[in-house]
PDB file of C-alpha atoms in Angstrom:
ATOM      1  CA  MET A   1     -28.401  -0.282  -4.639  1.00 55.00           C
ATOM      2  CA  ASN A   2     -29.161   1.207  -0.325  1.00 65.00           C
ATOM      3  CA  SER A   3     -27.230   4.209   0.541  1.00 70.00           C
ATOM      4  CA  GLY A   4     -25.058   2.284   3.529  1.00 73.00           C
ATOM      5  CA  VAL A   5     -23.441   0.142   0.035  1.00 80.00           C
ATOM      6  CA  TRP A   6     -22.388   3.427  -1.799  1.00 84.00           C
ATOM      7  CA  VAL A   7     -20.919   5.314   1.149  1.00 87.00           C
ATOM      8  CA  ALA A   8     -18.613   2.429   1.375  1.00 87.00           C
ATOM      9  CA  LEU A   9     -17.750   2.254  -1.512  1.00 87.00           C
ATOM     10  CA  THR A  10     -17.050   5.871  -1.400  1.00 89.00           C
ATOM     11  CA  LEU A  11     -15.237   5.011   1.754  1.00 92.00           C
ATOM     12  CA  SER A  12     -13.618   2.871   0.486  1.00 92.00           C
ATOM     13  CA  LEU A  13     -12.136   4.338  -2.546  1.00 91.00           C
ATOM     14  CA  LYS A  14     -10.717   7.187  -0.393  1.00 93.00           C
ATOM     15  CA  VAL A  15      -8.986   5.067   2.195  1.00 94.00           C
ATOM     16  CA  ALA A  16      -7.270   3.029  -0.710  1.00 93.00           C
ATOM     17  CA  GLY A  17      -6.711   5.888  -2.933  1.00 93.00           C
ATOM     18  CA  TRP A  18      -4.841   8.279  -0.091  1.00 96.00           C
ATOM     19  CA  ALA A  19      -3.147   4.806   1.274  1.00 96.00           C
ATOM     20  CA  THR A  20      -2.095   4.387  -2.896  1.00 95.00           C
ATOM     21  CA  LEU A  21      -0.628   7.869  -2.835  1.00 96.00           C
ATOM     22  CA  LEU A  22       1.580   7.556   0.639  1.00 96.00           C
ATOM     23  CA  ASN A  23       2.659   3.830  -0.793  1.00 96.00           C
ATOM     24  CA  MET A  24       3.777   5.251  -4.037  1.00 95.00           C
ATOM     25  CA  LEU A  25       5.564   8.562  -1.911  1.00 95.00           C
ATOM     26  CA  PHE A  26       7.095   5.896   0.487  1.00 96.00           C
ATOM     27  CA  GLY A  27       7.877   2.939  -1.194  1.00 95.00           C
ATOM     28  CA  VAL A  28       9.286   3.992  -4.417  1.00 95.00           C
ATOM     29  CA  ALA A  29      11.555   6.255  -1.748  1.00 95.00           C
ATOM     30  CA  ALA A  30      12.653   2.868  -0.076  1.00 96.00           C
ATOM     31  CA  ALA A  31      12.698   1.018  -3.457  1.00 96.00           C
ATOM     32  CA  TYR A  32      14.900   2.714  -4.744  1.00 95.00           C
ATOM     33  CA  GLY A  33      17.543   3.224  -1.830  1.00 94.00           C
ATOM     34  CA  LEU A  34      17.255  -0.067  -1.133  1.00 94.00           C
ATOM     35  CA  SER A  35      18.158  -0.808  -4.756  1.00 93.00           C
ATOM     36  CA  ARG A  36      21.485   1.282  -4.714  1.00 89.00           C
ATOM     37  CA  TRP A  37      22.143   1.402  -1.426  1.00 89.00           C
ATOM     38  CA  ARG A  38      24.914  -1.425  -1.031  1.00 87.00           C
ATOM     39  CA  SER A  39      25.483  -3.031   1.806  1.00 87.00           C
ATOM     40  CA  PRO A  40      25.089  -6.484   4.863  1.00 88.00           C
ATOM     41  CA  ALA A  41      22.475  -4.763   6.496  1.00 92.00           C
ATOM     42  CA  ARG A  42      20.302  -4.103   3.418  1.00 92.00           C
ATOM     43  CA  ASP A  43      18.775  -7.241   3.276  1.00 91.00           C
ATOM     44  CA  LEU A  44      17.706  -6.994   6.938  1.00 94.00           C
ATOM     45  CA  VAL A  45      15.985  -3.958   6.075  1.00 94.00           C
ATOM     46  CA  ASP A  46      14.120  -5.621   3.360  1.00 94.00           C
ATOM     47  CA  ALA A  47      13.096  -8.223   5.162  1.00 94.00           C
ATOM     48  CA  ILE A  48      11.835  -6.047   8.257  1.00 94.00           C
ATOM     49  CA  LEU A  49      10.167  -3.852   5.698  1.00 94.00           C
ATOM     50  CA  THR A  50       8.428  -6.647   3.463  1.00 94.00           C
ATOM     51  CA  LEU A  51       6.969  -7.773   6.880  1.00 93.00           C
ATOM     52  CA  PRO A  52       3.406  -6.622   7.129  1.00 93.00           C
ATOM     53  CA  LEU A  53       2.703  -9.410   3.400  1.00 91.00           C
ATOM     54  CA  VAL A  54       3.483 -12.335   5.343  1.00 91.00           C
ATOM     55  CA  LEU A  55       1.749 -11.055   9.372  1.00 91.00           C
ATOM     56  CA  PRO A  56      -1.732 -11.617   9.980  1.00 90.00           C
ATOM     57  CA  PRO A  57      -3.073  -8.939   9.157  1.00 88.00           C
ATOM     58  CA  THR A  58      -4.680  -8.918  12.811  1.00 89.00           C
ATOM     59  CA  VAL A  59      -1.036  -8.284  14.565  1.00 92.00           C
ATOM     60  CA  LEU A  60      -0.741  -5.587  12.197  1.00 92.00           C
ATOM     61  CA  GLY A  61      -3.260  -4.226  13.957  1.00 91.00           C
ATOM     62  CA  TYR A  62      -2.477  -4.865  17.667  1.00 93.00           C
ATOM     63  CA  TYR A  63       0.739  -3.228  17.038  1.00 92.00           C
ATOM     64  CA  LEU A  64      -1.208   0.314  15.124  1.00 92.00           C
ATOM     65  CA  LEU A  65      -3.150  -0.627  18.672  1.00 90.00           C
ATOM     66  CA  VAL A  66      -0.262  -0.812  20.763  1.00 90.00           C
ATOM     67  CA  LEU A  67       1.437   2.926  18.462  1.00 91.00           C
ATOM     68  CA  LEU A  68      -1.579   4.637  17.897  1.00 90.00           C
ATOM     69  CA  GLY A  69      -3.604   4.505  20.647  1.00 86.00           C
ATOM     70  CA  ARG A  70      -4.667   6.424  23.613  1.00 81.00           C
ATOM     71  CA  ARG A  71      -1.850   4.586  25.350  1.00 82.00           C
ATOM     72  CA  GLY A  72       0.171   4.405  22.806  1.00 81.00           C
ATOM     73  CA  VAL A  73       4.041   5.619  22.155  1.00 79.00           C
ATOM     74  CA  PHE A  74       3.091   8.290  19.581  1.00 86.00           C
ATOM     75  CA  GLY A  75      -0.932   7.497  20.230  1.00 84.00           C
ATOM     76  CA  ALA A  76      -0.939  10.222  23.711  1.00 82.00           C
ATOM     77  CA  TRP A  77       1.639  12.377  22.287  1.00 86.00           C
ATOM     78  CA  LEU A  78      -1.036  12.998  19.364  1.00 86.00           C
ATOM     79  CA  GLU A  79      -3.996  13.050  21.534  1.00 83.00           C
ATOM     80  CA  LYS A  80      -2.142  15.775  23.569  1.00 83.00           C
ATOM     81  CA  TRP A  81      -2.371  17.811  20.168  1.00 85.00           C
ATOM     82  CA  GLY A  82      -5.743  16.482  19.729  1.00 84.00           C
ATOM     83  CA  ILE A  83      -5.384  14.398  16.839  1.00 86.00           C
ATOM     84  CA  GLU A  84      -6.925  10.948  16.882  1.00 87.00           C
ATOM     85  CA  LEU A  85      -6.442   7.991  14.917  1.00 89.00           C
ATOM     86  CA  VAL A  86      -8.500   4.985  16.229  1.00 89.00           C
ATOM     87  CA  PHE A  87     -12.277   4.595  14.656  1.00 91.00           C
ATOM     88  CA  THR A  88     -11.670   7.759  12.102  1.00 92.00           C
ATOM     89  CA  TRP A  89     -10.865   6.737   8.398  1.00 93.00           C
ATOM     90  CA  GLN A  90      -7.657   8.375   8.760  1.00 93.00           C
ATOM     91  CA  GLY A  91      -6.673   4.931  10.804  1.00 92.00           C
ATOM     92  CA  ALA A  92      -8.112   3.233   8.159  1.00 93.00           C
ATOM     93  CA  VAL A  93      -5.739   4.795   5.922  1.00 95.00           C
ATOM     94  CA  ILE A  94      -2.400   4.099   7.991  1.00 95.00           C
ATOM     95  CA  ALA A  95      -3.299   0.234   8.111  1.00 94.00           C
ATOM     96  CA  ALA A  96      -4.464   0.191   4.118  1.00 95.00           C
ATOM     97  CA  THR A  97      -0.957   1.636   4.071  1.00 96.00           C
ATOM     98  CA  ILE A  98       1.291  -0.935   5.788  1.00 95.00           C
ATOM     99  CA  VAL A  99      -0.130  -3.355   5.016  1.00 95.00           C
ATOM    100  CA  ALA A 100      -0.132  -2.450   1.053  1.00 95.00           C
ATOM    101  CA  PHE A 101       3.757  -1.454   1.177  1.00 96.00           C
ATOM    102  CA  PRO A 102       5.383  -4.621   0.380  1.00 95.00           C
ATOM    103  CA  LEU A 103       4.157  -4.879  -2.649  1.00 94.00           C
ATOM    104  CA  VAL A 104       4.857  -1.385  -3.595  1.00 95.00           C
ATOM    105  CA  LEU A 105       7.973  -2.000  -1.917  1.00 96.00           C
ATOM    106  CA  LYS A 106       9.019  -5.818  -3.938  1.00 94.00           C
ATOM    107  CA  SER A 107       7.774  -3.951  -7.754  1.00 93.00           C
ATOM    108  CA  ALA A 108      10.176  -0.938  -7.510  1.00 94.00           C
ATOM    109  CA  ARG A 109      12.401  -2.335  -6.085  1.00 94.00           C
ATOM    110  CA  ALA A 110      12.753  -5.138  -8.941  1.00 93.00           C
ATOM    111  CA  ALA A 111      12.238  -2.320 -12.076  1.00 93.00           C
ATOM    112  CA  PHE A 112      14.841   0.021 -10.380  1.00 95.00           C
ATOM    113  CA  ASP A 113      17.675  -3.486 -10.780  1.00 93.00           C
ATOM    114  CA  ASN A 114      16.253  -4.123 -13.657  1.00 92.00           C
ATOM    115  CA  VAL A 115      18.261  -0.052 -14.756  1.00 92.00           C
ATOM    116  CA  ASP A 116      21.115  -0.148 -16.540  1.00 90.00           C
ATOM    117  CA  VAL A 117      23.388   1.220 -14.742  1.00 89.00           C
ATOM    118  CA  GLN A 118      25.641   2.032 -17.358  1.00 92.00           C
ATOM    119  CA  LEU A 119      22.491   5.255 -18.259  1.00 92.00           C
ATOM    120  CA  GLU A 120      22.507   5.852 -15.565  1.00 91.00           C
ATOM    121  CA  ASN A 121      26.518   6.487 -15.324  1.00 91.00           C
ATOM    122  CA  ALA A 122      26.686   8.088 -18.905  1.00 93.00           C
ATOM    123  CA  ALA A 123      23.862  10.770 -17.592  1.00 92.00           C
ATOM    124  CA  ARG A 124      26.095  11.792 -15.171  1.00 91.00           C
ATOM    125  CA  VAL A 125      29.296  12.227 -16.972  1.00 92.00           C
ATOM    126  CA  LEU A 126      27.580  14.559 -19.240  1.00 90.00           C
ATOM    127  CA  GLY A 127      27.000  16.851 -16.177  1.00 91.00           C
ATOM    128  CA  VAL A 128      23.414  15.756 -14.792  1.00 91.00           C
ATOM    129  CA  SER A 129      22.612  15.471 -11.536  1.00 91.00           C
ATOM    130  CA  GLN A 130      22.319  13.012  -9.010  1.00 89.00           C
ATOM    131  CA  ALA A 131      17.798  13.587  -9.114  1.00 91.00           C
ATOM    132  CA  GLY A 132      18.219  14.662 -12.392  1.00 93.00           C
ATOM    133  CA  VAL A 133      19.499  11.346 -13.700  1.00 93.00           C
ATOM    134  CA  PHE A 134      16.124  10.030 -10.773  1.00 93.00           C
ATOM    135  CA  PHE A 135      13.437  12.108 -13.131  1.00 93.00           C
ATOM    136  CA  ARG A 136      15.277  11.558 -15.852  1.00 93.00           C
ATOM    137  CA  VAL A 137      16.465   8.383 -16.690  1.00 93.00           C
ATOM    138  CA  THR A 138      16.165   5.770 -13.327  1.00 94.00           C
ATOM    139  CA  LEU A 139      12.708   7.129 -13.446  1.00 93.00           C
ATOM    140  CA  PRO A 140      11.187   7.122 -16.120  1.00 93.00           C
ATOM    141  CA  LEU A 141      13.255   3.839 -16.725  1.00 93.00           C
ATOM    142  CA  ALA A 142      10.684   1.754 -14.235  1.00 93.00           C
ATOM    143  CA  SER A 143       7.995   3.285 -14.269  1.00 92.00           C
ATOM    144  CA  LYS A 144       5.913   0.307 -16.161  1.00 89.00           C
ATOM    145  CA  GLY A 145       6.947  -1.696 -12.821  1.00 90.00           C
ATOM    146  CA  ILE A 146       6.804   1.140 -10.609  1.00 93.00           C
ATOM    147  CA  ALA A 147       2.711   1.508 -12.079  1.00 91.00           C
ATOM    148  CA  ALA A 148       2.895  -2.390 -10.695  1.00 89.00           C
ATOM    149  CA  GLY A 149       3.148  -1.577  -8.115  1.00 92.00           C
ATOM    150  CA  VAL A 150       0.956   1.028  -6.568  1.00 92.00           C
ATOM    151  CA  LEU A 151      -2.169  -0.798  -8.136  1.00 90.00           C
ATOM    152  CA  LEU A 152      -1.598  -3.812  -6.334  1.00 90.00           C
ATOM    153  CA  ALA A 153      -1.165  -1.901  -3.687  1.00 93.00           C
ATOM    154  CA  PHE A 154      -4.473   0.245  -4.921  1.00 92.00           C
ATOM    155  CA  ALA A 155      -6.099  -3.337  -4.097  1.00 90.00           C
ATOM    156  CA  ARG A 156      -4.840  -4.758  -1.689  1.00 92.00           C
ATOM    157  CA  ALA A 157      -5.654  -1.585   0.485  1.00 93.00           C
ATOM    158  CA  LEU A 158      -9.208  -2.122  -1.221  1.00 90.00           C
ATOM    159  CA  GLY A 159     -10.024  -5.128   0.180  1.00 88.00           C
ATOM    160  CA  GLU A 160      -7.986  -4.662   3.172  1.00 90.00           C
ATOM    161  CA  PHE A 161     -10.067  -5.997   6.382  1.00 91.00           C
ATOM    162  CA  GLY A 162      -7.827  -7.573   9.650  1.00 89.00           C
ATOM    163  CA  ALA A 163      -5.891  -4.382  10.320  1.00 91.00           C
ATOM    164  CA  THR A 164      -8.122  -2.104   9.374  1.00 91.00           C
ATOM    165  CA  LEU A 165     -10.878  -3.465  11.716  1.00 90.00           C
ATOM    166  CA  MET A 166      -9.511  -3.773  14.394  1.00 91.00           C
ATOM    167  CA  ILE A 167      -7.175   0.514  14.373  1.00 91.00           C
ATOM    168  CA  ALA A 168     -11.012   2.466  12.675  1.00 90.00           C
ATOM    169  CA  GLY A 169     -13.396  -0.422  13.495  1.00 88.00           C
ATOM    170  CA  ASN A 170     -16.566  -0.918  12.280  1.00 88.00           C
ATOM    171  CA  LEU A 171     -19.082   2.750  12.313  1.00 87.00           C
ATOM    172  CA  PRO A 172     -21.037   2.863   9.976  1.00 85.00           C
ATOM    173  CA  GLY A 173     -20.422   5.750   7.816  1.00 83.00           C
ATOM    174  CA  ARG A 174     -17.399   6.715   9.228  1.00 88.00           C
ATOM    175  CA  THR A 175     -14.798   3.665   8.932  1.00 88.00           C
ATOM    176  CA  GLN A 176     -16.974   0.804   7.247  1.00 89.00           C
ATOM    177  CA  THR A 177     -14.746  -0.257   4.569  1.00 90.00           C
ATOM    178  CA  LEU A 178     -16.329  -2.609   1.803  1.00 88.00           C
ATOM    179  CA  SER A 179     -14.640  -5.451   3.127  1.00 90.00           C
ATOM    180  CA  VAL A 180     -15.406  -4.418   6.534  1.00 90.00           C
ATOM    181  CA  ALA A 181     -19.640  -3.474   5.540  1.00 89.00           C
ATOM    182  CA  ILE A 182     -19.278  -7.275   3.609  1.00 91.00           C
ATOM    183  CA  TYR A 183     -18.378  -8.548   7.014  1.00 90.00           C
ATOM    184  CA  GLU A 184     -21.474  -6.308   8.777  1.00 89.00           C
ATOM    185  CA  ALA A 185     -24.161  -8.653   5.770  1.00 89.00           C
ATOM    186  CA  VAL A 186     -22.947 -11.306   6.065  1.00 91.00           C
ATOM    187  CA  GLN A 187     -23.069 -11.476  10.415  1.00 89.00           C
ATOM    188  CA  ALA A 188     -26.753 -10.379   9.518  1.00 88.00           C
ATOM    189  CA  GLY A 189     -27.764 -12.781   7.581  1.00 90.00           C
ATOM    190  CA  ASP A 190     -28.136  -9.901   4.601  1.00 87.00           C
ATOM    191  CA  ASP A 191     -27.118 -11.976   1.609  1.00 89.00           C
ATOM    192  CA  GLN A 192     -28.109  -9.342  -0.878  1.00 88.00           C
ATOM    193  CA  THR A 193     -25.846  -7.023   0.278  1.00 86.00           C
ATOM    194  CA  ALA A 194     -23.171  -9.207   1.039  1.00 88.00           C
ATOM    195  CA  ASN A 195     -23.482 -11.020  -2.998  1.00 91.00           C
ATOM    196  CA  LEU A 196     -23.533  -7.061  -3.718  1.00 88.00           C
ATOM    197  CA  LEU A 197     -20.752  -6.003  -2.230  1.00 88.00           C
ATOM    198  CA  VAL A 198     -18.790  -8.794  -3.084  1.00 90.00           C
ATOM    199  CA  LEU A 199     -19.582  -8.369  -6.631  1.00 91.00           C
ATOM    200  CA  ILE A 200     -18.416  -4.892  -7.297  1.00 87.00           C
ATOM    201  CA  THR A 201     -14.694  -5.653  -4.800  1.00 86.00           C
ATOM    202  CA  SER A 202     -14.049  -8.884  -7.153  1.00 89.00           C
ATOM    203  CA  ALA A 203     -14.356  -7.185  -9.893  1.00 88.00           C
ATOM    204  CA  THR A 204     -12.094  -3.963  -9.085  1.00 84.00           C
ATOM    205  CA  CYS A 205      -9.625  -5.733  -8.206  1.00 84.00           C
ATOM    206  CA  ILE A 206      -9.383  -8.152 -11.443  1.00 88.00           C
ATOM    207  CA  VAL A 207      -9.490  -5.425 -13.404  1.00 86.00           C
ATOM    208  CA  VAL A 208      -6.313  -3.403 -11.614  1.00 83.00           C
ATOM    209  CA  LEU A 209      -4.820  -6.720 -11.644  1.00 82.00           C
ATOM    210  CA  LEU A 210      -5.744  -7.237 -15.324  1.00 86.00           C
ATOM    211  CA  ILE A 211      -4.056  -3.589 -15.307  1.00 84.00           C
ATOM    212  CA  ALA A 212      -0.822  -4.752 -13.118  1.00 77.00           C
ATOM    213  CA  GLY A 213       0.179  -7.498 -15.162  1.00 77.00           C
ATOM    214  CA  ARG A 214      -0.063  -5.435 -18.681  1.00 78.00           C
ATOM    215  CA  LEU A 215       2.739  -2.993 -16.865  1.00 71.00           C
ATOM    216  CA  LEU A 216       5.218  -5.504 -15.743  1.00 62.00           C
ATOM    217  CA  PRO A 217       8.448  -5.331 -17.540  1.00 56.00           C
ATOM    218  CA  LYS A 218       8.854  -9.020 -20.104  1.00 55.00           C
ATOM    219  CA  SER A 219      11.145 -10.067 -17.551  1.00 49.00           C
ATOM    220  CA  GLN A 220       9.548 -10.307 -14.916  1.00 50.00           C
ATOM    221  CA  ARG A 221       6.197 -11.608 -16.876  1.00 50.00           C
ATOM    222  CA  ARG A 222       8.641 -14.547 -18.058  1.00 50.00           C
ATOM    223  CA  ARG A 223       9.193 -15.258 -14.572  1.00 47.00           C
ATOM    224  CA  GLN A 224       5.921 -15.926 -13.279  1.00 45.00           C
ATOM    225  CA  SER A 225       4.877 -17.720 -16.059  1.00 46.00           C
ATOM    226  CA  ARG A 226       7.044 -20.897 -15.154  1.00 48.00           C
TER     227      ARG A 226
END
């Protein structure tokens, strides 16, 4: 395995790791809020947050360029502080985070919806604070579903290509992730490198999917098997 493959693999794991961490924080918070929020606008908010799941990655990449580019809404402001996200690995993290976000949101929300509200109410009657109810009752009961979503998000972030290529580019050693390296190897006719990268990516994703399937609640597994 040449050094370029190792660099691409390391960078991909780095990007996917950060994206997964961000999704674990913001995705779980958004899922809990949607699960407990009672409002006619809830479905609309849920649809907007789930949009990256169905939009083409290139469209997401274009939105990111419009927002974070030098002339973008936030990009121009960030540039004043010496922060540039386009053509950086941090930009790749943002792209991977947005693309994988709905996987955590959907799985975590389903897990929160399956938590017995009576158990939460019983904890409140016993004098447990709202934060205590969340961390001591709700979160532990929903943990398997959340973990499954987080693992799926990691696999998705690891294989992200379109949005990452548009916002981060293809700079070997700096922004070239596994999926982008595969594309370049195929374009260059380097079948040996392409096959190796495809094998690594596929094996990693299969392992993640197997673990995520084990963590899904039994009720969800039965619904998916029908």
